[in-house]
Short mmCIF file of C-alpha atoms in Angstrom, two decimals:
data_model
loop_
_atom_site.label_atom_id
_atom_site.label_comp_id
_atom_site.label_asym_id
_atom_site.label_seq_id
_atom_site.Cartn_x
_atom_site.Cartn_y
_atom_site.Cartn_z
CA UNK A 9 -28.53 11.62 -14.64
CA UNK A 10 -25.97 11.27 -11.44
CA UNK A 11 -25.34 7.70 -10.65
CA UNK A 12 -21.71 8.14 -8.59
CA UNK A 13 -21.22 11.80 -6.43
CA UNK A 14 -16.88 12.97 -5.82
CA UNK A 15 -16.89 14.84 -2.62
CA UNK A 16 -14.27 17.02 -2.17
CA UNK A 17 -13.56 17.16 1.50
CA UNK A 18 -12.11 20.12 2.88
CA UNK A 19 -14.53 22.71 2.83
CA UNK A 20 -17.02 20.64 1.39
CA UNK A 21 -17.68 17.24 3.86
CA UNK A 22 -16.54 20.20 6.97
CA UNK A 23 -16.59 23.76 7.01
CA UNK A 24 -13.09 24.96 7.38
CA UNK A 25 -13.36 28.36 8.19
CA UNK A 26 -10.11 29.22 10.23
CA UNK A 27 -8.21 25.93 9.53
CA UNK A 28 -4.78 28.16 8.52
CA UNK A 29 -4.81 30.16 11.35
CA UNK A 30 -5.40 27.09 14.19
CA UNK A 31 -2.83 25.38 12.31
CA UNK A 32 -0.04 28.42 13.02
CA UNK A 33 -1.79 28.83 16.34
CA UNK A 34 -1.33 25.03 17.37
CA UNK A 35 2.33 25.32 15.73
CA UNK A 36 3.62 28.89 15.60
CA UNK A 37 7.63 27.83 15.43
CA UNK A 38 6.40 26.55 11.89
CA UNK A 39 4.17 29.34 10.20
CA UNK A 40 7.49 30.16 7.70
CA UNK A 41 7.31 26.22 6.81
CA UNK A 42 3.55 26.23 6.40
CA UNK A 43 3.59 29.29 3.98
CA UNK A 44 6.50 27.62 2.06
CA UNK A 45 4.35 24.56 1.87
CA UNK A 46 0.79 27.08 0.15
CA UNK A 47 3.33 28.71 -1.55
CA UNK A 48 4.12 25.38 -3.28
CA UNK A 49 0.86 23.82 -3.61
CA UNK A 50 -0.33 26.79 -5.38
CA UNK A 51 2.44 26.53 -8.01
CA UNK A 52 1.50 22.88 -8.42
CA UNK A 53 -2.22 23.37 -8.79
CA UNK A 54 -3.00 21.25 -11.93
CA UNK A 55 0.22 19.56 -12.52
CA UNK A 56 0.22 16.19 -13.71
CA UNK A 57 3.33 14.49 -12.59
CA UNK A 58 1.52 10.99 -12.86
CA UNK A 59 2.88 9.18 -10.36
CA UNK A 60 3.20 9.58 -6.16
CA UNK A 61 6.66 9.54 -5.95
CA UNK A 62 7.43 12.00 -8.99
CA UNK A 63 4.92 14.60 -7.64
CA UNK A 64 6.15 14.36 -4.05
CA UNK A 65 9.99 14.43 -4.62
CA UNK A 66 9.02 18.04 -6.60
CA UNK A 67 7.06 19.44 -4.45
CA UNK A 68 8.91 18.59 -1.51
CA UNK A 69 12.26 19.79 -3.66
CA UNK A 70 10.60 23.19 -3.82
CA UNK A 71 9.44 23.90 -0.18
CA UNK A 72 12.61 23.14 0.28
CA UNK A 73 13.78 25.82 -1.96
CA UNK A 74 11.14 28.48 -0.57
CA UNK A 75 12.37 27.43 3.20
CA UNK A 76 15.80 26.79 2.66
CA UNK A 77 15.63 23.52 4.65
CA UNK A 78 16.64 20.57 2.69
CA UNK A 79 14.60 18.10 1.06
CA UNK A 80 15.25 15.21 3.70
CA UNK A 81 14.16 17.70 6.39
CA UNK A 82 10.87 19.11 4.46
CA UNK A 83 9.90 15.32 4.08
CA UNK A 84 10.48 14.42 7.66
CA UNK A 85 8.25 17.58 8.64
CA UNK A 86 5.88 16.99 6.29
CA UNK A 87 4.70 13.60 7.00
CA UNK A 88 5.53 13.74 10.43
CA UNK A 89 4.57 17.22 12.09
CA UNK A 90 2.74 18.92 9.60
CA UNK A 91 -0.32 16.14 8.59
CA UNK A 92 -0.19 14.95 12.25
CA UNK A 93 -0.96 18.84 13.27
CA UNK A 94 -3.62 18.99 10.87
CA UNK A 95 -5.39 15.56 12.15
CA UNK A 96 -4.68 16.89 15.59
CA UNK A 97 -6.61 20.64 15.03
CA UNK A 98 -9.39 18.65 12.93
CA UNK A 99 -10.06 16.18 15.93
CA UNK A 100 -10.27 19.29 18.51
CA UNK A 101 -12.26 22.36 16.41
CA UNK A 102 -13.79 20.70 13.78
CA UNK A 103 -16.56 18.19 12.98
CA UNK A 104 -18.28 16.99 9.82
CA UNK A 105 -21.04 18.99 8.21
CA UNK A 106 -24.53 18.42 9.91
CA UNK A 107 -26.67 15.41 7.78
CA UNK A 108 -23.78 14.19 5.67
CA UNK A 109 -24.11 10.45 7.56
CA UNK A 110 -27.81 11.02 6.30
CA UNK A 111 -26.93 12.13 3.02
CA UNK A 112 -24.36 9.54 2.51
CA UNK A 113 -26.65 6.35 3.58
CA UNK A 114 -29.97 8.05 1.49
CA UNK A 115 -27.04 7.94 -1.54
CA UNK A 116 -26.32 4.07 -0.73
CA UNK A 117 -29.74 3.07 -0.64
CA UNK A 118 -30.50 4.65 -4.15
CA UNK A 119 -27.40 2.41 -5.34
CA UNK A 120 -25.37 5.82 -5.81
CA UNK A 121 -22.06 5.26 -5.87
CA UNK A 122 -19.61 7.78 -3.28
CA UNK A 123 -15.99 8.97 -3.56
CA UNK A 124 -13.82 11.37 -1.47
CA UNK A 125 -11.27 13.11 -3.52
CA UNK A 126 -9.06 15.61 -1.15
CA UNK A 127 -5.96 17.04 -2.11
CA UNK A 128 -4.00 16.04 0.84
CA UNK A 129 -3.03 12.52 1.86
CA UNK A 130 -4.18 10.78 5.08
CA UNK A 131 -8.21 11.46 3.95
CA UNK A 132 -9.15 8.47 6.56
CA UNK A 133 -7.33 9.50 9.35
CA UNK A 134 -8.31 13.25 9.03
CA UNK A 135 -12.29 12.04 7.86
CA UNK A 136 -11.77 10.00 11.23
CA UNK A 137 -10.60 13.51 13.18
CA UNK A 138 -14.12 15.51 12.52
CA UNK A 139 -16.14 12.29 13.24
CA UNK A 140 -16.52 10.28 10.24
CA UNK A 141 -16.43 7.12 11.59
CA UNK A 142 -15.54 3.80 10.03
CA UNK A 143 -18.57 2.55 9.01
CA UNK A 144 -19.47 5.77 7.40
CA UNK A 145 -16.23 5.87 5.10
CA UNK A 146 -17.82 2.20 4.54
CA UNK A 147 -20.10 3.58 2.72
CA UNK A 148 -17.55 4.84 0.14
CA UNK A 149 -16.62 3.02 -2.39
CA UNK A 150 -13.17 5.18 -2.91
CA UNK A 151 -11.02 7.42 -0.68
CA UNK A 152 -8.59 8.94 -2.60
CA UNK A 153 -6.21 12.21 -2.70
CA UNK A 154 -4.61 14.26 -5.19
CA UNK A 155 -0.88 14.07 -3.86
CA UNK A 156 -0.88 10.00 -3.38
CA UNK A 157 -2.64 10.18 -7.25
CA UNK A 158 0.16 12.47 -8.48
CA UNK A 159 -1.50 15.46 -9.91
CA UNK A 160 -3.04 18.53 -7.50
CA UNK A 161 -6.60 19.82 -8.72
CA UNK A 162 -7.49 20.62 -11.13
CA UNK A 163 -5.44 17.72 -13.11
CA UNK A 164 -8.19 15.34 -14.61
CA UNK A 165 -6.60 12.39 -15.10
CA UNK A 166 -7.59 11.82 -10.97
CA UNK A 167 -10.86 12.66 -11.95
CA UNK A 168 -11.11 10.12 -14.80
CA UNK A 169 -9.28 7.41 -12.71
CA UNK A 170 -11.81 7.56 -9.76
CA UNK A 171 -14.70 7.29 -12.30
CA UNK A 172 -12.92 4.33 -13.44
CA UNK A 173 -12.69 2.73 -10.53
CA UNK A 174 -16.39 3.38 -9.19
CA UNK A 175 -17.67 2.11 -12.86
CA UNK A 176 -19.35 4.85 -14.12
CA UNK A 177 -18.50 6.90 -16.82
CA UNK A 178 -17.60 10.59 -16.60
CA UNK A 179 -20.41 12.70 -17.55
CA UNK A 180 -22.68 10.88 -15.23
CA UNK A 181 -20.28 11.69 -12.20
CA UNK A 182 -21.62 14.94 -9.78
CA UNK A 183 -18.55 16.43 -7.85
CA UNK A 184 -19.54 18.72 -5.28
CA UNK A 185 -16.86 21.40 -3.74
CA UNK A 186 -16.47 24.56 -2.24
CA UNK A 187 -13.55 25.82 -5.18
CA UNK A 188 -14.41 26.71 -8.65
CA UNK A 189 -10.52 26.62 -9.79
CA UNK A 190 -9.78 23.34 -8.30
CA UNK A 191 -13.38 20.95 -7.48
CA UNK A 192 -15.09 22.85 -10.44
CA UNK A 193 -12.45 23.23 -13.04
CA UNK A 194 -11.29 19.34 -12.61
CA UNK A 195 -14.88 18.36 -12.83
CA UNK A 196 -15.56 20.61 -16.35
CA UNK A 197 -12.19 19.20 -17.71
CA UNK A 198 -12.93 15.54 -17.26
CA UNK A 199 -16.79 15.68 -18.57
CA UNK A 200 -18.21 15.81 -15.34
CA UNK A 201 -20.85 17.72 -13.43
CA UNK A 202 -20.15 20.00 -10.37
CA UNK A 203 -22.22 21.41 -7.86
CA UNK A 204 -20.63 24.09 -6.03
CA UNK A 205 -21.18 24.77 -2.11
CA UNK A 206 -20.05 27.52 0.29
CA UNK A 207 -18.02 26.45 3.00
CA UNK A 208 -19.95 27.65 5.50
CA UNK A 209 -23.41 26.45 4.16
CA UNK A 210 -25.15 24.36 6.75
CA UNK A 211 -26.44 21.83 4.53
CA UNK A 212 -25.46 20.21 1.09
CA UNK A 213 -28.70 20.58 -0.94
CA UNK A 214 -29.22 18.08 -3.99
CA UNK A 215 -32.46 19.49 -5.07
CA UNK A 216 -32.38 20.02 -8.75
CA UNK A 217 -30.40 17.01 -9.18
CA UNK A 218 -31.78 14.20 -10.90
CA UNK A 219 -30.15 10.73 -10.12
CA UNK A 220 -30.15 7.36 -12.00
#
């Protein structure tokens, strides 16, 4: 019985087939920094550092040591070049899934509660870059990534929080993604349901779900 849904958002609220490859084409001077910066992430997935600043003063410490820039520098590009290059290649190749304004408003109306729960920071300004517009990130009740929560997928503890915050408890939270080791994994580890997607599905299908 589903009263709140956690959408993931890359590769779940867009398909994003490609999105690596446009981001070294768009910025090919930087593909060593962007592989530094998987490289990282993937050490990190599931590390619970609990706050912002803990988490980001790591992670940027070991791009750093993967690049051989320093830390001030791997900040700078970062938060800078790096997320504005991603907002920039969202606005201009990709756009959000077909019927998710739909989906979203039929979820409102039923009094389901939504979240978005992205790994990467800046989820409004890059839901904003496929065409999510304002009044349709109205229509969720929390926006939230991993980094700015302190622990990457699959940590619960984000999980949990979001629940928290929406007012419903765990177990009758659905969180839909398009990764079994992150979306899935941090669902199953904080009591909650998941329903898994393909990226490159052309419609999120909810049948089989029951809902409060």
């Amino acid at each position: 019985m589903i009263q709140a849904v956690i959408f993931d958002f890359d590769g779940t609220l867009y398909d994003f087939s490609h999105l690596p490859r446009n981001l070294i084409l768009a910025h090919p001077l930087d593909m060593f920094l962007m592989k530094a910066e998987r490289t990282a992430r993937w050490e990190f997935k599931g590390k619970d550092y609990e706050t912002c600043q803990t988490l980001t003063a790591q992670y940027y410490h070991r791009i750093s040591e993967l690049s051989g820039k320093s830390d001030d520098k791997i900040r700078d590009w970062y938060e800078n070049r790096y997320l504005m290059a991603m907002i920039s290649v969202l606005s201009k190749k990709y756009h959000v899934r077909s019927g998710i304004s739909e989906l979203f408003k039929k979820l409102v109306e039923a009094n389901i509660k939504i979240a978005i729960f992205s790994d990467y920071p800046c989820v409004k300004e890059r839901m904003s870059a496929i065409g999510m517009d304002e009044e349709l990130q109205n229509l969720c009740s929390v926006i939230a990534s991993a980094q700015e929560r302190g622990a990457f997928k699959p940590a619960p503890r984000p999980f949990l929080e979001i629940a928290k915050e929406l007012g419903v408890r765990p177990e009758h939270c659905l969180v839909v993604g398009d990764r079994l080791d992150t979306d899935g994994e941090g669902a199953h580890k904080a009591g909650m349901q998941f329903l898994k997607i393909e990226s490159d599905c052309q419609i999120i299908d909810f049948s089989g779900i029951q809902f409060i």
